[in-house]
mmCIF file of C-alpha atoms in Angstrom:
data_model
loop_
_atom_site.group_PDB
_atom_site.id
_atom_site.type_symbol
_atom_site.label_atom_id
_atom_site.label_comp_id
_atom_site.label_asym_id
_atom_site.label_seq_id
_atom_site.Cartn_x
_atom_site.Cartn_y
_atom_site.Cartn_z
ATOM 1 C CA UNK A 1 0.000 0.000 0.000
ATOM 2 C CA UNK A 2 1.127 3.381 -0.729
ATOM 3 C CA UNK A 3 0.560 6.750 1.318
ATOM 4 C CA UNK A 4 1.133 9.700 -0.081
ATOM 5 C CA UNK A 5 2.131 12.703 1.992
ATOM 6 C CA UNK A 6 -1.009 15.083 2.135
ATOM 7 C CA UNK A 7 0.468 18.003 -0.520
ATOM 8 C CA UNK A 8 0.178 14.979 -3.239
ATOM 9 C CA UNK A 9 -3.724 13.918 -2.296
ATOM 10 C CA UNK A 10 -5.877 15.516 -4.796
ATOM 11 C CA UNK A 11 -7.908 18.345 -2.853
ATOM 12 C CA UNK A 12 -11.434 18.210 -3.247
ATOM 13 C CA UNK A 13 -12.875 21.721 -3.915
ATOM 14 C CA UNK A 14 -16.898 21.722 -4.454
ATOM 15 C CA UNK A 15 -17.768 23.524 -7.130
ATOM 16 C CA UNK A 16 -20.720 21.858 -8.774
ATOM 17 C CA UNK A 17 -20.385 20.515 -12.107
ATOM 18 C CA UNK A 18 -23.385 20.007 -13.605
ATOM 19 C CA UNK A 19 -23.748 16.448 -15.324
ATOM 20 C CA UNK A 20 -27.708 16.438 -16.781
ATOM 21 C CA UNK A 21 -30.669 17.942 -16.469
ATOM 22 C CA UNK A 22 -34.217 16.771 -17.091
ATOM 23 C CA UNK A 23 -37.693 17.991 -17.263
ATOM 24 C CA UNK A 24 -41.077 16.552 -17.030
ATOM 25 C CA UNK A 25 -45.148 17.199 -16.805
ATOM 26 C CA UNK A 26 -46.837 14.758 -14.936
ATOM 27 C CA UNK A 27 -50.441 14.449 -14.357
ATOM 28 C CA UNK A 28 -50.150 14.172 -10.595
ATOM 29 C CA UNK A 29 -49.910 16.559 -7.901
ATOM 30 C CA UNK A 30 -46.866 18.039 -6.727
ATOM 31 C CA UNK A 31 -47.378 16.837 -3.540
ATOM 32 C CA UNK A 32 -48.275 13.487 -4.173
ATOM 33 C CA UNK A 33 -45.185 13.470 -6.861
ATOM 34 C CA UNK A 34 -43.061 14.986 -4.334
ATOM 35 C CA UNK A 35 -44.550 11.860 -2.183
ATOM 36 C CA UNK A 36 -43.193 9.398 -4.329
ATOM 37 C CA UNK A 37 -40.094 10.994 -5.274
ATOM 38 C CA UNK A 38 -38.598 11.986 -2.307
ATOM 39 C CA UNK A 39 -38.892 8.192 -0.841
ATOM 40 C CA UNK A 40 -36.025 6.993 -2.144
ATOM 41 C CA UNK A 41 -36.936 3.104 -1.477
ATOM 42 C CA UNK A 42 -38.181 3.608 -4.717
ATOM 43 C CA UNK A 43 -35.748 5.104 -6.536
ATOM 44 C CA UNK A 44 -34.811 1.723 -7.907
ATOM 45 C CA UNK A 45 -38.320 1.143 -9.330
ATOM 46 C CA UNK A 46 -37.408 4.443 -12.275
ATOM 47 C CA UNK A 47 -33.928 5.382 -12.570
ATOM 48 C CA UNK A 48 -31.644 2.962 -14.363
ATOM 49 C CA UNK A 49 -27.942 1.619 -12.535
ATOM 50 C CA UNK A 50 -29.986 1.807 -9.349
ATOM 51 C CA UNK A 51 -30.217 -1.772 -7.898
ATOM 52 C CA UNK A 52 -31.459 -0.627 -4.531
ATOM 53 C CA UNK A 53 -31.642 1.543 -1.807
ATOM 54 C CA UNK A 54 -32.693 1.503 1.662
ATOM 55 C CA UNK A 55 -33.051 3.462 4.633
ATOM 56 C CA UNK A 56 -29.882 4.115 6.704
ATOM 57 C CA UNK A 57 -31.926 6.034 9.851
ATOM 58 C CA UNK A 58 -35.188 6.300 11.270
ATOM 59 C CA UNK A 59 -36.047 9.618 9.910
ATOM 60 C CA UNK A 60 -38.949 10.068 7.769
ATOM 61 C CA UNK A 61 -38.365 10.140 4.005
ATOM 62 C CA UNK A 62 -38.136 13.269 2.324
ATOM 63 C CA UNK A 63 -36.709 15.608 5.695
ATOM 64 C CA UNK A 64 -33.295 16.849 5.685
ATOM 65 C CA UNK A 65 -30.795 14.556 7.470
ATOM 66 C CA UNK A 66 -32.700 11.331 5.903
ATOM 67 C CA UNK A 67 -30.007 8.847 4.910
ATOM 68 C CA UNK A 68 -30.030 5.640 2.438
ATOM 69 C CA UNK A 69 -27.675 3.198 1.346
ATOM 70 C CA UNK A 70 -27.850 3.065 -2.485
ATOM 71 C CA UNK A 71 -26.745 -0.268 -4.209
ATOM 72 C CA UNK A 72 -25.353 0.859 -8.048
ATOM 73 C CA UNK A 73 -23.965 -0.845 -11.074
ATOM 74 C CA UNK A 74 -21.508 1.266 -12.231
ATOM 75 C CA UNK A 75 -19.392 0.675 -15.521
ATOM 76 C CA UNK A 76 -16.762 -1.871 -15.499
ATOM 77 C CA UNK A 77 -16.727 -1.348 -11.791
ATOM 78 C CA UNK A 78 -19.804 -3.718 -10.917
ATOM 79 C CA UNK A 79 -21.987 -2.745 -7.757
ATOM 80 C CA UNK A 80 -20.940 -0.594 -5.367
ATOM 81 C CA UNK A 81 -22.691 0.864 -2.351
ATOM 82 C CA UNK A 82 -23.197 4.955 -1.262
ATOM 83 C CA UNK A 83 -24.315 6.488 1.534
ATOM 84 C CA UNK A 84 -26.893 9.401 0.458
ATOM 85 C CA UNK A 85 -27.834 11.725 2.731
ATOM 86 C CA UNK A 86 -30.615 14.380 2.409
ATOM 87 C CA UNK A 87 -29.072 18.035 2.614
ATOM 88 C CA UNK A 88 -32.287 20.188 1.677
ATOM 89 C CA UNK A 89 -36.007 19.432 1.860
ATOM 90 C CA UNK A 90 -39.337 21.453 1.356
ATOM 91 C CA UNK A 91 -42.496 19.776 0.769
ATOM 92 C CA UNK A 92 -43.536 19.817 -2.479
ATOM 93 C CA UNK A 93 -41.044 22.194 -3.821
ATOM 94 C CA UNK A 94 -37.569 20.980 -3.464
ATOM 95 C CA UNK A 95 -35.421 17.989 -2.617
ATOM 96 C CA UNK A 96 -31.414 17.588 -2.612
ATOM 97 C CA UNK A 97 -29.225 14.922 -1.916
ATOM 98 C CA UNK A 98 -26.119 14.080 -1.421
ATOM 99 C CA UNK A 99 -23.642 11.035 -2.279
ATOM 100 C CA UNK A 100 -20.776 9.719 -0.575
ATOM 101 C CA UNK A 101 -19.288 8.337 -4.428
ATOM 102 C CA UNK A 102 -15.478 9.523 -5.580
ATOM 103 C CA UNK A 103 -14.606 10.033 -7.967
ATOM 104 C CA UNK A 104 -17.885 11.360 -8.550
ATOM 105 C CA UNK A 105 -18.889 13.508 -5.593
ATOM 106 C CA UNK A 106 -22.849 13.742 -6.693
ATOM 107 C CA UNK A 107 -25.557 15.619 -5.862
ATOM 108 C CA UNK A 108 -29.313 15.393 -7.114
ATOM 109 C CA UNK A 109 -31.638 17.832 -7.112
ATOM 110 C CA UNK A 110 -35.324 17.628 -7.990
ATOM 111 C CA UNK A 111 -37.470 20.904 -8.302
ATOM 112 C CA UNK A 112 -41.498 20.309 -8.467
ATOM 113 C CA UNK A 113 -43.163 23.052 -10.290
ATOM 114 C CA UNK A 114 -47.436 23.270 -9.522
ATOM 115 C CA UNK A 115 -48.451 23.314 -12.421
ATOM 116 C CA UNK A 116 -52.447 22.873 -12.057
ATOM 117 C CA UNK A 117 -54.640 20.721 -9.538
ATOM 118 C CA UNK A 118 -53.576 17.571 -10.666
ATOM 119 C CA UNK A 119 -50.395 18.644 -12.548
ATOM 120 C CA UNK A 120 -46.390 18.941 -11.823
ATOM 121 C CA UNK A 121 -43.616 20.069 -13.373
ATOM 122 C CA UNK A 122 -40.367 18.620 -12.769
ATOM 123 C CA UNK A 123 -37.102 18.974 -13.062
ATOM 124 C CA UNK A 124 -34.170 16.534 -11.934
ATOM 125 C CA UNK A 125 -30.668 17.844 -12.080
ATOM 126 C CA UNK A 126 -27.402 15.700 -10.807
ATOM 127 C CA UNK A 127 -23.956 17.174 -10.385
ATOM 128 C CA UNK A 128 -20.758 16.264 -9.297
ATOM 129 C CA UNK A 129 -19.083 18.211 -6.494
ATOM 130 C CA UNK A 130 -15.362 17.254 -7.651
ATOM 131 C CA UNK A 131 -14.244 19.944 -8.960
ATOM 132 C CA UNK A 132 -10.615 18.637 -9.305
ATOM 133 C CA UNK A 133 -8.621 18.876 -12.753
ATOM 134 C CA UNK A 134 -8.021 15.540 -12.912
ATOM 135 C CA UNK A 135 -11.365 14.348 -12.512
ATOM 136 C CA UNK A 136 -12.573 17.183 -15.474
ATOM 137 C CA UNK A 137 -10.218 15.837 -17.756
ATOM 138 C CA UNK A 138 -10.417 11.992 -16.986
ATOM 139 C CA UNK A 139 -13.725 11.079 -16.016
ATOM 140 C CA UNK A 140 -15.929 13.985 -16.110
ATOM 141 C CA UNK A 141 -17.520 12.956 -19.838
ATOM 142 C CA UNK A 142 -17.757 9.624 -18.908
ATOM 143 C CA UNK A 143 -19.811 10.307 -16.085
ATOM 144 C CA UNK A 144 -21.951 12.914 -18.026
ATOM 145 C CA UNK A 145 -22.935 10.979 -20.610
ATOM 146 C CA UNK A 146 -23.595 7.715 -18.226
ATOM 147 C CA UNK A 147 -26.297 9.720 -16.641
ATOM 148 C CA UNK A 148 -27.942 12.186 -19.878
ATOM 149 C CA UNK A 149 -28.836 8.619 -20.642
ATOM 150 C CA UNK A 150 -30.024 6.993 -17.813
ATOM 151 C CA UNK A 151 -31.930 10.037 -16.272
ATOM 152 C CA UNK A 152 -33.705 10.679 -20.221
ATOM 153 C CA UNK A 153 -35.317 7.025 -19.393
ATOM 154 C CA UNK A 154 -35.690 7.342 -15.166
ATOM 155 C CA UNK A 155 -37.605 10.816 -15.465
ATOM 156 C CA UNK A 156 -39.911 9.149 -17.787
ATOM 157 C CA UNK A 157 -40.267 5.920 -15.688
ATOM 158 C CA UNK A 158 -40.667 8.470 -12.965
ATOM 159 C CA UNK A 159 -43.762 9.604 -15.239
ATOM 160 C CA UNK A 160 -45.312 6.539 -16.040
ATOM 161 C CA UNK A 161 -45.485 4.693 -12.308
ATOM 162 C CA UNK A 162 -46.728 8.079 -10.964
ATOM 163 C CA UNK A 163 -49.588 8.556 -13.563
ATOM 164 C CA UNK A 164 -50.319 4.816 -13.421
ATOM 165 C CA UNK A 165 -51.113 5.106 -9.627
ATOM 166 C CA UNK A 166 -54.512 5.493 -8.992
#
């Protein structure tokens, strides 16, 4: 095993870096949207690489300080587990997350958007916090385009078991 003296570790700065970003309508509330969304036990059910995820506390889902354990396939890797942890949460309006991944660093956000009774808007954003040069240059792309795909289908999954539900 090798240590390297501290100068030599990559530092970690976190500036986002934003990876995707998609939008949806869905014929659902935002609250009951919000509902779903934010329960991460079913995260696995509509976005793609996600295996599973459980609860890591006895919080309530969707509250700040929530945490998971999120079971991933990632390329050529094979599964791997993170820790996600819930950093911002407001019913109905806003949830962000956390992950405990290098090299990727991410973070999720999902905005909801009223956009009539029975009607959302919303919009699901992941970044990565790594903001090292290394990382930009190496991996950055790979990771990018990884999730542009697999968020384009999970945001419509998201969709369809939502406006299934009765």
């Amino acid at each position: 095993m090798i240590f390297l003296p501290a100068p030599l570790i990559p530092k970690l700065a976190f500036a986002l870096q934003l990876l995707t970003e998609q939008t949806i309508s869905i014929t659902r509330s935002a609250e009951a949207t919000y509902q779903y969304a934010t329960n991460l036990e079913h995260f696995a059910e509509w976005f793609p690489g996600v295996l599973s995820i459980e609860s890591a506390n006895t919080l309530e889902h969707g509250q700040r300080g929530k945490e998971y354990l999120e079971t991933i396939v990632v390329p050529v890797r094979g599964k791997r587990k993170i820790k996600i942890c819930v950093k911002e949460a407001e019913f109905g309006k806003v949830f962000m997350t956390e992950g405990e991944f290098l090299p990727l660093m991410p973070k999720m956000e999902i905005l909801f958007q009223v956009t009539g009774a029975e009607s959302c808007s919303v919009t699901w954003r992941m970044y990565s916090r790594n903001d090292s040069f290394l990382f930009k240059a190496t991996l950055l792309h790979v990771f990018r385009s990884v999730l542009h795909k697999r968020s384009a289908i999970g945001i419509k999954r998201l969709q369809e078991n939502l406006e299934k539900q009765p």
